[in-house]
Amino acid sequence: MRNIFLFIRRYFNFLFFLVLQIIALSFLFRYNKFHEAAFMGVANEITGRVGAQYSNVEYYFHLKKTNEALASQNETLLNALKDNIQSPDTASIFVKDTLSFDSLGNNARKYIWRLARVVNKSVSLQNNYLTIHRGEKQGVTKDMGVTGPDGAVGIVVNTSENFAVVMTILNRRSSISAKLKRTGEITKIHWDGDSPEFVTMTNLPVSVPVAKGDSVITSGYSLAFPPGILIGTIDEVVKDPASNFYRLKVKTATNFYNVEYVYVVDNMQAEEQKKLEEATRRNQ
Amino acid sequence: MNKLLKNIIRFILFILVQVFVLFQVKPLHQFIVPYLYFLYILWLPFNTPRAGLALVGFAFGLSLDYFTKTPGLHAAACTLIAYLRPFLINILIRQEGAELNYRSPSITSMGLTPYATYIFILTFIHNGYLVFLEWLDFGTFSYFIGKVLATTGVSMLLIFVVELLFFRKEKFRTNTA
């Protein structure tokens, strides 16, 4: 017993170092798997608040670009209004159904969009995250999709009371179900860590006709994003000679350097769908 | 200024500069990530106890981790260099007792070559371990090698600039003072 104490005293520094190292590594590997870590909630509140202070200053430098993005999004939305359509032929009627309740009085609304301000972001790392000033108290929960005025941004991975952390598509762990707008093929989009302006689309067979400039949109298969949100446009088409698949370089629609406002998309039917799919998987 | 207060202010400044300046810089290449923050650990006073060094390293790395949302990554690397620091100083110190006559490692207290070696070895170890932990998660071997070399180069350049800009005056301390 005495020898054990002597041993601990002799090598206290080394043992202390080992303990700290093990704590750090267990934090890291646990977070890599589950996006959870000790004190993460408190830390989110603090780093979020610091980031909010900083972004108040930085905000002015991006004001022009933010305005342009929001204005062009307004333009798109104005063009989608039903008042824009008027036919001289009174026999034809234009019907645009905006009812959110079906005939039985059930709420048929699937998506709710909530505005959030970006308070902290990184683009230069291999796993990039955004912090937004909206959290559990304001209705943000894990796994919700996040879009910007120009296109898809990422998925919420962690929330605290007033802040939420978003894993952007510029993240090694990110994988988003995507669709070619023109032909309708559905594959996945991920990031190879190279440039913050490009993501990669793989597993698309060479038989599909693709061209530079084609739009890539969200597929609607994922629970997080509504279908048809722009992810980016094809910038370069590379045929992989080893397999029969394309490797497409996609320019992201969102400019991650100056994204200031984002929308958190709440899929209200996600719970039911998830439950059903999980139950099916369990039964097989 | 009080030594403790000075180090606390430095702690906060290094974290803020790393998060809000260096990590916001548009990267030239995926390998080029400007890491400077760990200079804080290299600048800590000579007489910091070894267990204290490891603890400060851990806390410092973890605070950066909470900003970058990678809990444990920078903490592990910082704890490692904080632990190795005293061994390296013992080997590299120019003459007997220099660590008693001066407060903290610098060009004045250690001499240019030993100080440069000290900085280079710990930078290399820090970046190597950091990228190694990243590599366990994703990436190829060329990614690992390329990124270690590129980040070490960039870090050395940044530290050189910082040493020139913020020259730390080191007073020679004697027993009588």
Tab-separated table of C-alpha atoms in Angstrom:
chain	number	residue	atom	x	y	z
A	1	MET	CA	0.000	0.000	0.000
A	2	ARG	CA	2.802	2.336	0.978
A	3	ASN	CA	4.551	1.553	-2.299
A	4	ILE	CA	1.463	2.501	-4.259
A	5	PHE	CA	1.345	5.894	-2.572
A	6	LEU	CA	5.059	6.345	-3.175
A	7	PHE	CA	4.582	5.431	-6.810
A	8	ILE	CA	1.737	7.937	-7.183
A	9	ARG	CA	3.796	10.644	-5.525
A	10	ARG	CA	6.824	9.874	-7.634
A	11	TYR	CA	4.962	9.912	-10.925
A	12	PHE	CA	2.189	12.346	-9.964
A	13	ASN	CA	2.859	14.706	-12.884
A	14	PHE	CA	2.867	11.933	-15.434
A	15	LEU	CA	-0.284	10.324	-14.020
A	16	PHE	CA	-2.013	13.700	-13.894
A	17	PHE	CA	-1.046	14.284	-17.520
A	18	LEU	CA	-2.405	10.851	-18.463
A	19	VAL	CA	-5.703	11.532	-16.696
A	20	LEU	CA	-6.138	14.873	-18.511
A	21	GLN	CA	-5.221	13.255	-21.806
A	22	ILE	CA	-7.772	10.484	-21.281
A	23	ILE	CA	-10.477	13.001	-20.356
A	24	ALA	CA	-9.719	15.036	-23.481
A	25	LEU	CA	-9.729	12.016	-25.777
A	26	SER	CA	-12.922	10.601	-24.283
A	27	PHE	CA	-14.563	14.009	-24.837
A	28	LEU	CA	-13.399	13.964	-28.435
A	29	PHE	CA	-14.442	10.439	-29.372
A	30	ARG	CA	-17.757	10.762	-27.611
A	31	TYR	CA	-18.460	14.019	-29.440
A	32	ASN	CA	-17.451	12.533	-32.804
A	33	LYS	CA	-20.108	9.887	-32.328
A	34	PHE	CA	-22.993	11.627	-30.591
A	35	HIS	CA	-22.272	15.369	-30.755
A	36	GLU	CA	-22.508	15.498	-26.976
A	37	ALA	CA	-19.962	16.585	-24.415
A	38	ALA	CA	-19.854	17.593	-20.768
A	39	PHE	CA	-20.695	21.250	-20.090
A	40	MET	CA	-21.543	21.705	-23.783
A	41	GLY	CA	-24.848	23.411	-22.894
A	42	VAL	CA	-23.242	25.974	-20.594
A	43	ALA	CA	-20.329	26.418	-22.998
A	44	ASN	CA	-22.758	27.068	-25.876
A	45	GLU	CA	-24.427	29.832	-23.887
A	46	ILE	CA	-21.090	31.498	-23.084
A	47	THR	CA	-19.417	31.162	-26.487
A	48	GLY	CA	-22.708	32.153	-28.102
A	49	ARG	CA	-22.899	35.328	-26.061
A	50	VAL	CA	-19.285	36.243	-26.884
A	51	GLY	CA	-19.988	35.513	-30.546
A	52	ALA	CA	-23.139	37.661	-30.466
A	53	GLN	CA	-21.101	40.621	-29.189
A	54	TYR	CA	-18.526	40.140	-31.921
A	55	SER	CA	-21.050	39.626	-34.703
A	56	ASN	CA	-22.745	42.917	-33.748
A	57	VAL	CA	-19.558	44.613	-34.915
A	58	GLU	CA	-18.851	42.357	-37.867
A	59	TYR	CA	-22.451	42.595	-39.045
A	60	TYR	CA	-21.923	46.090	-40.496
A	61	PHE	CA	-19.205	44.888	-42.826
A	62	HIS	CA	-21.529	42.353	-44.431
A	63	LEU	CA	-24.572	44.617	-44.482
A	64	LYS	CA	-24.535	45.208	-48.232
A	65	LYS	CA	-24.245	41.557	-49.192
A	66	THR	CA	-26.834	40.535	-46.583
A	67	ASN	CA	-29.248	43.101	-47.991
A	68	GLU	CA	-28.695	41.866	-51.533
A	69	ALA	CA	-29.320	38.255	-50.532
A	70	LEU	CA	-32.496	39.102	-48.618
A	71	ALA	CA	-33.761	41.360	-51.430
A	72	SER	CA	-33.281	38.691	-54.074
A	73	GLN	CA	-35.054	36.181	-51.866
A	74	ASN	CA	-37.943	38.661	-51.490
A	75	GLU	CA	-38.086	38.938	-55.257
A	76	THR	CA	-38.432	35.168	-55.608
A	77	LEU	CA	-41.166	35.079	-52.989
A	78	LEU	CA	-43.052	38.001	-54.583
A	79	ASN	CA	-43.011	36.187	-57.913
A	80	ALA	CA	-44.605	33.182	-56.241
A	81	LEU	CA	-47.655	35.147	-55.047
A	82	LYS	CA	-50.970	34.185	-56.568
A	83	ASP	CA	-51.875	37.821	-57.323
A	84	ASN	CA	-49.268	37.805	-60.080
A	85	ILE	CA	-51.418	35.595	-62.240
A	86	GLN	CA	-54.365	37.044	-64.076
A	87	SER	CA	-55.905	35.558	-67.148
A	88	PRO	CA	-58.068	37.565	-69.604
A	89	ASP	CA	-60.165	34.447	-70.039
A	90	THR	CA	-62.696	34.505	-67.210
A	91	ALA	CA	-63.572	30.859	-67.791
A	92	SER	CA	-60.223	29.682	-66.491
A	93	ILE	CA	-59.692	29.887	-62.784
A	94	PHE	CA	-56.390	29.864	-61.031
A	95	VAL	CA	-56.482	27.966	-57.767
A	96	LYS	CA	-53.706	28.157	-55.268
A	97	ASP	CA	-54.582	26.319	-52.130
A	98	THR	CA	-53.267	28.016	-49.059
A	99	LEU	CA	-55.405	26.213	-46.512
A	100	SER	CA	-53.355	24.698	-43.768
A	101	PHE	CA	-56.217	22.610	-42.433
A	102	ASP	CA	-57.787	19.647	-44.175
A	103	SER	CA	-61.509	18.874	-44.211
A	104	LEU	CA	-61.349	17.093	-40.865
A	105	GLY	CA	-59.752	20.068	-39.155
A	106	ASN	CA	-56.322	18.478	-38.826
A	107	ASN	CA	-53.396	20.772	-39.260
A	108	ALA	CA	-51.790	19.852	-42.569
A	109	ARG	CA	-48.873	22.198	-42.240
A	110	LYS	CA	-45.586	20.352	-42.551
A	111	TYR	CA	-42.879	23.005	-42.308
A	112	ILE	CA	-42.499	26.073	-40.130
A	113	TRP	CA	-39.653	28.483	-40.869
A	114	ARG	CA	-38.060	30.436	-38.068
A	115	LEU	CA	-35.589	33.254	-38.533
A	116	ALA	CA	-32.299	33.122	-36.640
A	117	ARG	CA	-29.236	35.325	-36.525
A	118	VAL	CA	-25.799	33.776	-37.043
A	119	VAL	CA	-23.525	34.745	-34.166
A	120	ASN	CA	-20.454	32.614	-34.766
A	121	LYS	CA	-19.143	30.602	-37.658
A	122	SER	CA	-16.078	28.887	-38.987
A	123	VAL	CA	-15.216	28.115	-42.593
A	124	SER	CA	-11.508	27.355	-42.495
A	125	LEU	CA	-11.581	24.160	-40.429
A	126	GLN	CA	-12.333	20.602	-41.472
A	127	ASN	CA	-15.474	20.372	-39.362
A	128	ASN	CA	-17.253	23.677	-39.624
A	129	TYR	CA	-20.128	24.787	-37.441
A	130	LEU	CA	-22.384	27.832	-37.129
A	131	THR	CA	-23.839	29.117	-33.890
A	132	ILE	CA	-27.268	30.715	-34.172
A	133	HIS	CA	-29.015	32.916	-31.647
A	134	ARG	CA	-32.094	30.785	-31.219
A	135	GLY	CA	-32.394	27.744	-28.972
A	136	GLU	CA	-34.659	25.358	-27.119
A	137	LYS	CA	-36.688	28.189	-25.601
A	138	GLN	CA	-37.427	29.489	-29.095
A	139	GLY	CA	-38.381	26.130	-30.550
A	140	VAL	CA	-35.142	24.811	-32.046
A	141	THR	CA	-34.385	21.143	-31.476
A	142	LYS	CA	-31.745	18.729	-32.725
A	143	ASP	CA	-31.869	17.463	-36.343
A	144	MET	CA	-33.749	20.445	-37.764
A	145	GLY	CA	-32.645	21.712	-41.165
A	146	VAL	CA	-31.175	25.184	-41.597
A	147	THR	CA	-31.315	27.191	-44.814
A	148	GLY	CA	-30.075	30.617	-45.755
A	149	PRO	CA	-31.555	33.172	-48.152
A	150	ASP	CA	-29.597	31.566	-51.012
A	151	GLY	CA	-29.828	27.867	-50.201
A	152	ALA	CA	-29.187	25.004	-47.808
A	153	VAL	CA	-26.837	25.656	-44.882
A	154	GLY	CA	-26.798	22.657	-42.557
A	155	ILE	CA	-28.419	20.685	-39.758
A	156	VAL	CA	-28.819	21.521	-36.047
A	157	VAL	CA	-26.655	19.173	-33.980
A	158	ASN	CA	-26.706	20.720	-30.540
A	159	THR	CA	-28.932	23.121	-28.648
A	160	SER	CA	-28.835	25.087	-25.426
A	161	GLU	CA	-31.423	27.462	-23.969
A	162	ASN	CA	-30.862	30.414	-26.301
A	163	PHE	CA	-28.342	29.150	-28.834
A	164	ALA	CA	-28.050	26.274	-31.258
A	165	VAL	CA	-25.055	24.780	-33.071
A	166	VAL	CA	-25.488	23.979	-36.755
A	167	MET	CA	-23.280	21.495	-38.598
A	168	THR	CA	-22.878	23.160	-41.993
A	169	ILE	CA	-22.559	21.240	-45.241
A	170	LEU	CA	-18.872	22.216	-45.033
A	171	ASN	CA	-18.266	19.474	-42.504
A	172	ARG	CA	-16.549	16.132	-42.938
A	173	ARG	CA	-19.420	14.406	-41.154
A	174	SER	CA	-22.146	16.101	-43.148
A	175	SER	CA	-24.053	14.061	-45.711
A	176	ILE	CA	-27.166	15.486	-47.319
A	177	SER	CA	-29.612	13.800	-49.641
A	178	ALA	CA	-29.592	15.769	-52.901
A	179	LYS	CA	-31.387	15.689	-56.232
A	180	LEU	CA	-30.483	16.831	-59.717
A	181	LYS	CA	-33.209	19.308	-60.586
A	182	ARG	CA	-33.267	18.562	-64.309
A	183	THR	CA	-33.299	14.776	-64.336
A	184	GLY	CA	-34.419	13.915	-60.810
A	185	GLU	CA	-31.608	11.533	-59.801
A	186	ILE	CA	-31.103	11.331	-56.069
A	187	THR	CA	-27.698	10.853	-54.437
A	188	LYS	CA	-25.733	12.292	-51.559
A	189	ILE	CA	-23.692	15.431	-51.140
A	190	HIS	CA	-20.688	15.631	-48.877
A	191	TRP	CA	-17.593	17.762	-48.409
A	192	ASP	CA	-14.033	16.651	-49.044
A	193	GLY	CA	-12.551	19.415	-46.921
A	194	ASP	CA	-10.853	21.182	-49.795
A	195	SER	CA	-12.513	24.515	-50.544
A	196	PRO	CA	-15.338	26.182	-48.575
A	197	GLU	CA	-16.995	27.102	-51.870
A	198	PHE	CA	-17.419	23.610	-53.283
A	199	VAL	CA	-19.046	20.382	-52.149
A	200	THR	CA	-18.894	16.999	-53.859
A	201	MET	CA	-21.687	14.909	-55.313
A	202	THR	CA	-20.836	11.262	-55.890
A	203	ASN	CA	-22.548	8.009	-56.867
A	204	LEU	CA	-24.267	9.466	-59.900
A	205	PRO	CA	-24.149	6.951	-62.807
A	206	VAL	CA	-22.481	8.190	-66.018
A	207	SER	CA	-25.626	7.366	-67.973
A	208	VAL	CA	-27.293	10.452	-66.535
A	209	PRO	CA	-26.839	13.527	-68.707
A	210	VAL	CA	-25.318	16.294	-66.595
A	211	ALA	CA	-23.993	19.637	-67.638
A	212	LYS	CA	-22.117	22.456	-66.007
A	213	GLY	CA	-24.563	24.849	-64.362
A	214	ASP	CA	-27.249	22.293	-63.506
A	215	SER	CA	-28.993	22.936	-60.197
A	216	VAL	CA	-28.686	20.537	-57.284
A	217	ILE	CA	-31.571	20.720	-54.810
A	218	THR	CA	-32.573	18.966	-51.606
A	219	SER	CA	-34.455	15.771	-52.304
A	220	GLY	CA	-37.176	15.826	-49.685
A	221	TYR	CA	-36.111	12.361	-48.523
A	222	SER	CA	-34.349	13.776	-45.506
A	223	LEU	CA	-36.472	14.759	-42.536
A	224	ALA	CA	-34.573	17.986	-42.058
A	225	PHE	CA	-35.038	19.817	-45.358
A	226	PRO	CA	-38.143	20.543	-47.407
A	227	PRO	CA	-37.784	19.418	-51.037
A	228	GLY	CA	-36.470	21.848	-53.625
A	229	ILE	CA	-34.088	23.958	-51.543
A	230	LEU	CA	-31.114	24.901	-53.703
A	231	ILE	CA	-27.827	23.375	-52.527
A	232	GLY	CA	-25.674	24.573	-55.401
A	233	THR	CA	-24.877	24.399	-59.086
A	234	ILE	CA	-22.579	21.966	-60.860
A	235	ASP	CA	-19.212	23.556	-61.513
A	236	GLU	CA	-17.158	20.690	-62.850
A	237	VAL	CA	-18.027	17.241	-64.170
A	238	VAL	CA	-15.385	14.560	-63.622
A	239	LYS	CA	-15.872	11.020	-64.843
A	240	ASP	CA	-14.277	8.527	-62.483
A	241	PRO	CA	-12.532	6.056	-64.837
A	242	ALA	CA	-12.400	3.335	-62.173
A	243	SER	CA	-16.148	3.190	-61.708
A	244	ASN	CA	-19.186	4.099	-63.693
A	245	PHE	CA	-19.929	7.134	-61.595
A	246	TYR	CA	-19.486	10.839	-61.891
A	247	ARG	CA	-17.706	12.905	-59.340
A	248	LEU	CA	-19.382	16.298	-59.498
A	249	LYS	CA	-17.958	19.462	-58.049
A	250	VAL	CA	-20.874	21.563	-56.869
A	251	LYS	CA	-20.560	25.265	-56.111
A	252	THR	CA	-22.546	25.969	-52.960
A	253	ALA	CA	-25.469	28.367	-53.314
A	254	THR	CA	-24.820	29.764	-49.850
A	255	ASN	CA	-21.781	31.942	-49.438
A	256	PHE	CA	-20.606	30.767	-46.026
A	257	TYR	CA	-18.301	33.734	-45.573
A	258	ASN	CA	-21.099	36.232	-45.159
A	259	VAL	CA	-24.188	34.326	-44.088
A	260	GLU	CA	-25.870	36.531	-41.473
A	261	TYR	CA	-29.440	35.308	-41.257
A	262	VAL	CA	-30.691	31.758	-41.581
A	263	TYR	CA	-34.035	29.982	-41.301
A	264	VAL	CA	-34.500	26.982	-39.071
A	265	VAL	CA	-36.937	24.585	-40.726
A	266	ASP	CA	-39.175	22.737	-38.307
A	267	ASN	CA	-40.640	19.602	-39.884
A	268	MET	CA	-43.802	19.031	-37.851
A	269	GLN	CA	-44.418	15.585	-39.284
A	270	ALA	CA	-40.876	14.358	-38.709
A	271	GLU	CA	-41.684	12.686	-35.393
A	272	GLU	CA	-44.356	10.432	-36.861
A	273	GLN	CA	-42.266	9.499	-39.900
A	274	LYS	CA	-39.214	8.761	-37.786
A	275	LYS	CA	-41.202	6.589	-35.401
A	276	LEU	CA	-42.726	4.571	-38.217
A	277	GLU	CA	-39.413	4.054	-39.978
A	278	GLU	CA	-37.660	3.027	-36.778
A	279	ALA	CA	-40.432	0.594	-35.854
A	280	THR	CA	-40.199	-0.964	-39.319
A	281	ARG	CA	-36.438	-1.353	-39.017
A	282	ARG	CA	-36.794	-3.007	-35.613
A	283	ASN	CA	-39.339	-5.511	-36.884
A	284	GLN	CA	-37.101	-6.789	-39.629
B	1	MET	CA	1.409	44.437	-13.905
B	2	ASN	CA	0.566	41.478	-11.732
B	3	LYS	CA	1.873	38.275	-13.291
B	4	LEU	CA	-1.337	36.333	-12.729
B	5	LEU	CA	-3.536	39.102	-14.114
B	6	LYS	CA	-1.268	39.436	-17.137
B	7	ASN	CA	-1.533	35.737	-17.891
B	8	ILE	CA	-5.316	35.747	-17.498
B	9	ILE	CA	-5.623	38.630	-19.976
B	10	ARG	CA	-3.269	36.805	-22.333
B	11	PHE	CA	-5.408	33.656	-22.012
B	12	ILE	CA	-8.526	35.526	-23.138
B	13	LEU	CA	-6.743	37.489	-25.875
B	14	PHE	CA	-5.132	34.424	-27.448
B	15	ILE	CA	-8.476	32.584	-27.562
B	16	LEU	CA	-10.323	35.572	-29.041
B	17	VAL	CA	-7.632	36.263	-31.655
B	18	GLN	CA	-7.566	32.611	-32.695
B	19	VAL	CA	-11.360	32.307	-32.930
B	20	PHE	CA	-12.361	35.677	-34.343
B	21	VAL	CA	-9.342	36.585	-36.446
B	22	LEU	CA	-7.249	33.591	-37.475
B	23	PHE	CA	-10.074	31.089	-37.954
B	24	GLN	CA	-12.016	33.653	-40.006
B	25	VAL	CA	-9.247	34.114	-42.552
B	26	LYS	CA	-10.108	32.786	-45.972
B	27	PRO	CA	-7.967	29.647	-46.341
B	28	LEU	CA	-5.524	29.499	-49.241
B	29	HIS	CA	-5.580	25.727	-49.123
B	30	GLN	CA	-7.195	23.097	-46.942
B	31	PHE	CA	-3.835	22.347	-45.314
B	32	ILE	CA	-3.144	25.923	-44.303
B	33	VAL	CA	-4.771	26.566	-40.942
B	34	PRO	CA	-3.154	29.386	-38.967
B	35	TYR	CA	-2.675	28.064	-35.423
B	36	LEU	CA	-1.136	30.558	-33.046
B	37	TYR	CA	-3.072	30.189	-29.785
B	38	PHE	CA	-0.730	27.570	-28.229
B	39	LEU	CA	1.988	30.231	-27.973
B	40	TYR	CA	0.250	31.101	-24.705
B	41	ILE	CA	1.448	27.829	-23.201
B	42	LEU	CA	4.978	28.355	-24.506
B	43	TRP	CA	5.052	31.798	-22.882
B	44	LEU	CA	3.974	30.696	-19.403
B	45	PRO	CA	6.531	31.475	-16.643
B	46	PHE	CA	9.384	29.087	-15.861
B	47	ASN	CA	8.295	28.575	-12.277
B	48	THR	CA	4.804	27.262	-13.071
B	49	PRO	CA	4.479	23.851	-11.379
B	50	ARG	CA	4.352	20.936	-13.804
B	51	ALA	CA	0.918	19.750	-12.745
B	52	GLY	CA	-0.276	23.361	-13.020
B	53	LEU	CA	1.098	23.579	-16.553
B	54	ALA	CA	-0.819	20.475	-17.634
B	55	LEU	CA	-3.991	21.782	-16.007
B	56	VAL	CA	-3.678	25.227	-17.618
B	57	GLY	CA	-2.981	23.566	-20.969
B	58	PHE	CA	-6.079	21.426	-20.628
B	59	ALA	CA	-8.307	24.360	-19.616
B	60	PHE	CA	-6.876	26.563	-22.377
B	61	GLY	CA	-7.355	23.956	-25.099
B	62	LEU	CA	-10.837	23.119	-23.904
B	63	SER	CA	-11.926	26.783	-23.995
B	64	LEU	CA	-10.887	26.960	-27.637
B	65	ASP	CA	-12.621	23.631	-28.249
B	66	TYR	CA	-15.932	24.980	-27.042
B	67	PHE	CA	-15.667	27.740	-29.650
B	68	THR	CA	-14.778	25.400	-32.514
B	69	LYS	CA	-17.214	22.686	-31.294
B	70	THR	CA	-14.539	19.994	-31.167
B	71	PRO	CA	-14.400	19.216	-27.411
B	72	GLY	CA	-11.137	17.505	-26.496
B	73	LEU	CA	-9.219	18.013	-29.754
B	74	HIS	CA	-7.189	21.110	-28.893
B	75	ALA	CA	-7.279	20.213	-25.196
B	76	ALA	CA	-5.420	16.954	-25.859
B	77	ALA	CA	-2.740	18.663	-27.967
B	78	CYS	CA	-2.289	21.525	-25.471
B	79	THR	CA	-2.005	19.154	-22.503
B	80	LEU	CA	0.688	17.232	-24.377
B	81	ILE	CA	2.872	20.256	-25.122
B	82	ALA	CA	2.315	21.646	-21.618
B	83	TYR	CA	3.533	18.341	-20.187
B	84	LEU	CA	6.580	18.134	-22.487
B	85	ARG	CA	7.558	21.785	-22.014
B	86	PRO	CA	9.637	21.457	-18.785
B	87	PHE	CA	11.707	18.564	-20.203
B	88	LEU	CA	12.552	20.545	-23.305
B	89	ILE	CA	13.454	23.666	-21.332
B	90	ASN	CA	15.775	21.634	-19.111
B	91	ILE	CA	17.636	20.349	-22.168
B	92	LEU	CA	17.765	23.627	-24.080
B	93	ILE	CA	18.496	26.188	-21.385
B	94	ARG	CA	21.746	27.987	-22.119
B	95	GLN	CA	23.383	28.187	-18.734
B	96	GLU	CA	22.731	26.963	-15.257
B	97	GLY	CA	20.149	29.064	-13.441
B	98	ALA	CA	18.749	30.989	-16.396
B	99	GLU	CA	15.283	29.835	-15.413
B	100	LEU	CA	15.822	31.471	-12.030
B	101	ASN	CA	17.160	34.745	-13.419
B	102	TYR	CA	14.387	35.249	-15.934
B	103	ARG	CA	10.620	34.920	-15.672
B	104	SER	CA	9.517	33.165	-18.844
B	105	PRO	CA	10.907	31.643	-22.049
B	106	SER	CA	11.923	34.261	-24.604
B	107	ILE	CA	14.818	35.140	-26.886
B	108	THR	CA	16.474	37.187	-24.124
B	109	SER	CA	16.212	34.515	-21.468
B	110	MET	CA	17.095	31.453	-23.545
B	111	GLY	CA	19.087	32.783	-26.489
B	112	LEU	CA	17.883	32.813	-30.077
B	113	THR	CA	18.816	29.299	-31.191
B	114	PRO	CA	17.594	27.410	-28.091
B	115	TYR	CA	14.384	29.465	-28.089
B	116	ALA	CA	13.772	28.835	-31.809
B	117	THR	CA	14.393	25.110	-31.300
B	118	TYR	CA	12.043	25.094	-28.317
B	119	ILE	CA	9.323	26.829	-30.340
B	120	PHE	CA	9.822	24.640	-33.392
B	121	ILE	CA	9.750	21.289	-31.561
B	122	LEU	CA	6.642	22.111	-29.527
B	123	THR	CA	4.861	23.615	-32.563
B	124	PHE	CA	5.612	20.483	-34.524
B	125	ILE	CA	4.410	18.211	-31.724
B	126	HIS	CA	1.259	20.268	-31.179
B	127	ASN	CA	0.279	20.388	-34.842
B	128	GLY	CA	1.297	16.783	-35.419
B	129	TYR	CA	-0.842	15.491	-32.574
B	130	LEU	CA	-3.759	17.753	-33.531
B	131	VAL	CA	-3.796	16.615	-37.151
B	132	PHE	CA	-3.202	13.008	-36.087
B	133	LEU	CA	-6.393	13.124	-33.991
B	134	GLU	CA	-8.225	14.627	-36.968
B	135	TRP	CA	-6.769	11.984	-39.250
B	136	LEU	CA	-8.195	9.222	-37.023
B	137	ASP	CA	-11.596	10.604	-37.973
B	138	PHE	CA	-11.120	11.247	-41.697
B	139	GLY	CA	-8.555	11.949	-44.367
B	140	THR	CA	-5.684	10.136	-46.050
B	141	PHE	CA	-2.031	9.754	-45.132
B	142	SER	CA	-0.986	12.486	-47.550
B	143	TYR	CA	-3.561	14.723	-45.850
B	144	PHE	CA	-1.873	14.019	-42.508
B	145	ILE	CA	1.691	14.666	-43.694
B	146	GLY	CA	0.783	17.676	-45.828
B	147	LYS	CA	-1.275	19.346	-43.150
B	148	VAL	CA	1.317	18.814	-40.386
B	149	LEU	CA	4.043	20.398	-42.520
B	150	ALA	CA	1.877	23.250	-43.808
B	151	THR	CA	0.387	24.188	-40.414
B	152	THR	CA	3.814	24.014	-38.752
B	153	GLY	CA	5.225	26.338	-41.390
B	154	VAL	CA	2.377	28.817	-41.007
B	155	SER	CA	2.546	28.662	-37.193
B	156	MET	CA	6.297	29.301	-37.207
B	157	LEU	CA	5.785	32.300	-39.475
B	158	LEU	CA	3.025	33.688	-37.251
B	159	ILE	CA	5.070	33.181	-34.072
B	160	PHE	CA	8.027	34.934	-35.725
B	161	VAL	CA	5.816	37.916	-36.575
B	162	VAL	CA	4.328	37.998	-33.069
B	163	GLU	CA	7.797	37.889	-31.471
B	164	LEU	CA	8.836	40.851	-33.622
B	165	LEU	CA	5.670	42.863	-32.999
B	166	PHE	CA	5.333	42.207	-29.279
B	167	PHE	CA	8.863	42.136	-28.027
B	168	ARG	CA	8.752	40.990	-24.414
B	169	LYS	CA	11.248	42.757	-22.239
B	170	GLU	CA	12.737	40.311	-19.758
B	171	LYS	CA	14.313	41.782	-16.674
B	172	PHE	CA	17.350	40.074	-15.249
B	173	ARG	CA	16.454	39.061	-11.724
B	174	THR	CA	19.029	38.601	-9.000
B	175	ASN	CA	18.781	37.328	-5.475
B	176	THR	CA	19.214	40.803	-4.079
B	177	ALA	CA	16.275	42.307	-5.903
